[in-house]
Amino acid sequence: MNKKPVTKILFVCLGNICRSPMAETIFNKIITEHHAQDDYVVDSAGLIGFHAGEPADIRMQRHARNHGYNITHISRKIREYDFDEYNYIVAMDDDNIRRLNDIAPTLEAQSKIVRMTDFCRKYSVSNVPDPYYGGYQDFEHVVSILEDACNGLFEESRQ
């Protein structure tokens, strides 16, 4: 019996303290609910290392808990070898995509970069907005978009 190879997904945002750790957490919950943990490796990273070693933003953690999630990720900066390690490099917005394309070591690596919102099924949005300088509604909006997009990514990655 041939076992399907493990799908490796890296979620990326600017600082790895709001959007990408939330996406990682949501996706991990989805694969746990579908008993698919052995089929995936999931992580997140930031384009800048300013917050490296820090937990997720306390406001994002609070909104995560309100939706039944527990963010345990510790921020890290993306590494060049992440492009070799992961099948999907999932960017939250256009600026993230531009920066990822700039640091991708090869054209093959660039081909792994995808937009998070391309997997949305309910929401028609082009980017996951950064809630860092926003308020309550901004964080809630991000959680809703990420839940939608993570479910879509899970469905597509299972095909």
CSV table of C-alpha atoms in Angstrom, one decimal:
chain,number,residue,atom,x,y,z
A,1,MET,CA,0.0,0.0,0.0
A,2,ASN,CA,1.4,3.4,-1.0
A,3,LYS,CA,1.2,6.0,1.7
A,4,LYS,CA,0.6,9.6,0.5
A,5,PRO,CA,3.6,11.8,1.2
A,6,VAL,CA,3.4,14.2,4.1
A,7,THR,CA,2.2,17.7,3.1
A,8,LYS,CA,4.3,20.5,4.7
A,9,ILE,CA,2.8,23.9,5.1
A,10,LEU,CA,4.5,27.1,6.3
A,11,PHE,CA,2.2,30.1,7.0
A,12,VAL,CA,4.0,33.4,6.7
A,13,CYS,CA,3.2,37.0,7.8
A,14,LEU,CA,5.4,40.0,8.7
A,15,GLY,CA,6.3,39.4,12.3
A,16,ASN,CA,4.9,35.9,13.0
A,17,ILE,CA,2.9,37.1,16.0
A,18,CYS,CA,-0.7,37.6,14.7
A,19,ARG,CA,-1.8,36.1,11.4
A,20,SER,CA,0.6,33.3,10.7
A,21,PRO,CA,0.5,31.7,14.1
A,22,MET,CA,-3.3,31.9,14.1
A,23,ALA,CA,-3.4,30.2,10.7
A,24,GLU,CA,-1.0,27.5,12.0
A,25,THR,CA,-3.2,26.9,15.0
A,26,ILE,CA,-6.4,26.8,13.0
A,27,PHE,CA,-4.9,24.4,10.5
A,28,ASN,CA,-3.6,22.1,13.3
A,29,LYS,CA,-7.1,22.0,14.8
A,30,ILE,CA,-8.6,21.0,11.4
A,31,ILE,CA,-6.1,18.2,10.8
A,32,THR,CA,-6.6,17.0,14.4
A,33,GLU,CA,-10.4,16.9,13.9
A,34,HIS,CA,-9.9,14.9,10.7
A,35,HIS,CA,-7.4,12.6,12.3
A,36,ALA,CA,-4.8,13.7,9.7
A,37,GLN,CA,-2.0,14.8,11.9
A,38,ASP,CA,0.4,12.1,10.4
A,39,ASP,CA,-0.3,13.6,6.9
A,40,TYR,CA,1.0,17.1,7.7
A,41,VAL,CA,3.8,19.2,9.1
A,42,VAL,CA,2.6,22.7,9.9
A,43,ASP,CA,4.6,25.7,11.1
A,44,SER,CA,4.6,29.5,10.7
A,45,ALA,CA,7.3,32.1,10.4
A,46,GLY,CA,7.8,35.9,9.9
A,47,LEU,CA,9.6,37.9,7.3
A,48,ILE,CA,11.3,39.9,10.0
A,49,GLY,CA,13.0,38.6,13.1
A,50,PHE,CA,12.0,41.5,15.3
A,51,HIS,CA,9.7,39.3,17.4
A,52,ALA,CA,11.7,36.1,17.2
A,53,GLY,CA,11.5,34.0,20.3
A,54,GLU,CA,8.3,35.7,21.5
A,55,PRO,CA,4.8,34.2,21.8
A,56,ALA,CA,1.9,35.4,19.7
A,57,ASP,CA,0.5,38.9,20.4
A,58,ILE,CA,-1.6,38.8,23.5
A,59,ARG,CA,-4.6,40.2,21.7
A,60,MET,CA,-4.4,37.4,19.1
A,61,GLN,CA,-4.1,34.9,21.8
A,62,ARG,CA,-7.2,36.3,23.5
A,63,HIS,CA,-9.2,36.1,20.2
A,64,ALA,CA,-7.9,32.6,19.5
A,65,ARG,CA,-9.2,31.5,23.0
A,66,ASN,CA,-12.6,33.1,22.3
A,67,HIS,CA,-12.9,30.8,19.3
A,68,GLY,CA,-11.6,27.7,21.0
A,69,TYR,CA,-8.0,27.8,19.9
A,70,ASN,CA,-4.7,27.9,21.9
A,71,ILE,CA,-1.8,29.5,20.1
A,72,THR,CA,1.4,27.9,21.4
A,73,HIS,CA,3.8,29.0,18.6
A,74,ILE,CA,6.9,31.0,19.3
A,75,SER,CA,7.8,33.5,16.7
A,76,ARG,CA,10.7,32.8,14.3
A,77,LYS,CA,12.0,34.3,11.1
A,78,ILE,CA,11.8,32.5,7.8
A,79,ARG,CA,15.0,30.7,6.7
A,80,GLU,CA,16.2,30.1,3.2
A,81,TYR,CA,16.0,26.3,3.7
A,82,ASP,CA,12.3,26.6,4.6
A,83,PHE,CA,11.8,26.9,0.8
A,84,ASP,CA,13.3,23.4,0.4
A,85,GLU,CA,11.4,21.9,3.4
A,86,TYR,CA,7.8,23.0,2.7
A,87,ASN,CA,5.4,22.2,-0.1
A,88,TYR,CA,3.3,25.3,0.5
A,89,ILE,CA,4.6,28.7,1.6
A,90,VAL,CA,1.4,30.5,2.5
A,91,ALA,CA,1.5,34.3,2.5
A,92,MET,CA,-1.0,36.5,4.1
A,93,ASP,CA,-0.9,39.6,1.8
A,94,ASP,CA,0.7,41.0,-1.3
A,95,ASP,CA,3.6,42.6,0.5
A,96,ASN,CA,4.4,39.2,2.0
A,97,ILE,CA,4.3,37.6,-1.4
A,98,ARG,CA,6.6,40.2,-2.9
A,99,ARG,CA,9.1,39.8,0.0
A,100,LEU,CA,9.0,36.0,-0.2
A,101,ASN,CA,9.6,36.1,-4.0
A,102,ASP,CA,12.6,38.4,-3.3
A,103,ILE,CA,14.2,35.9,-0.9
A,104,ALA,CA,13.2,32.6,-2.6
A,105,PRO,CA,16.4,31.0,-3.7
A,106,THR,CA,15.1,29.5,-6.9
A,107,LEU,CA,12.1,29.6,-9.3
A,108,GLU,CA,11.0,26.3,-7.9
A,109,ALA,CA,11.0,27.8,-4.5
A,110,GLN,CA,8.9,30.8,-5.8
A,111,SER,CA,6.4,28.3,-7.2
A,112,LYS,CA,5.6,27.2,-3.7
A,113,ILE,CA,4.4,30.6,-2.6
A,114,VAL,CA,0.6,30.9,-2.4
A,115,ARG,CA,-1.8,33.5,-1.2
A,116,MET,CA,-3.8,32.5,1.9
A,117,THR,CA,-7.0,34.1,0.6
A,118,ASP,CA,-6.9,32.1,-2.6
A,119,PHE,CA,-8.3,29.2,-0.5
A,120,CYS,CA,-11.3,31.2,0.9
A,121,ARG,CA,-14.6,29.6,0.1
A,122,LYS,CA,-17.0,32.1,1.9
A,123,TYR,CA,-15.1,35.4,2.0
A,124,SER,CA,-14.2,37.3,-1.1
A,125,VAL,CA,-11.0,39.1,0.0
A,126,SER,CA,-7.6,39.5,-1.6
A,127,ASN,CA,-5.5,39.7,1.6
A,128,VAL,CA,-5.6,38.8,5.3
A,129,PRO,CA,-5.2,42.3,6.8
A,130,ASP,CA,-2.7,42.8,9.5
A,131,PRO,CA,-4.7,43.5,12.7
A,132,TYR,CA,-1.6,44.6,14.7
A,133,TYR,CA,-2.5,48.3,14.8
A,134,GLY,CA,-6.3,47.6,14.8
A,135,GLY,CA,-8.9,46.9,17.3
A,136,TYR,CA,-11.2,44.1,18.4
A,137,GLN,CA,-13.1,43.9,15.1
A,138,ASP,CA,-9.9,43.7,13.1
A,139,PHE,CA,-8.7,40.6,15.1
A,140,GLU,CA,-12.2,39.0,14.8
A,141,HIS,CA,-12.2,39.6,11.0
A,142,VAL,CA,-8.7,38.0,10.7
A,143,VAL,CA,-9.8,34.9,12.6
A,144,SER,CA,-12.9,34.5,10.4
A,145,ILE,CA,-10.9,34.8,7.2
A,146,LEU,CA,-8.3,32.4,8.4
A,147,GLU,CA,-10.9,29.8,9.4
A,148,ASP,CA,-12.4,30.0,6.0
A,149,ALA,CA,-9.1,29.9,4.2
A,150,CYS,CA,-7.6,27.1,6.3
A,151,ASN,CA,-10.6,24.9,5.6
A,152,GLY,CA,-10.2,25.6,1.9
A,153,LEU,CA,-6.5,24.8,2.0
A,154,PHE,CA,-7.2,21.6,3.9
A,155,GLU,CA,-9.8,20.5,1.3
A,156,GLU,CA,-7.4,21.4,-1.6
A,157,SER,CA,-4.4,19.7,-0.1
A,158,ARG,CA,-6.4,16.4,0.3
A,159,GLN,CA,-7.1,16.1,-3.4
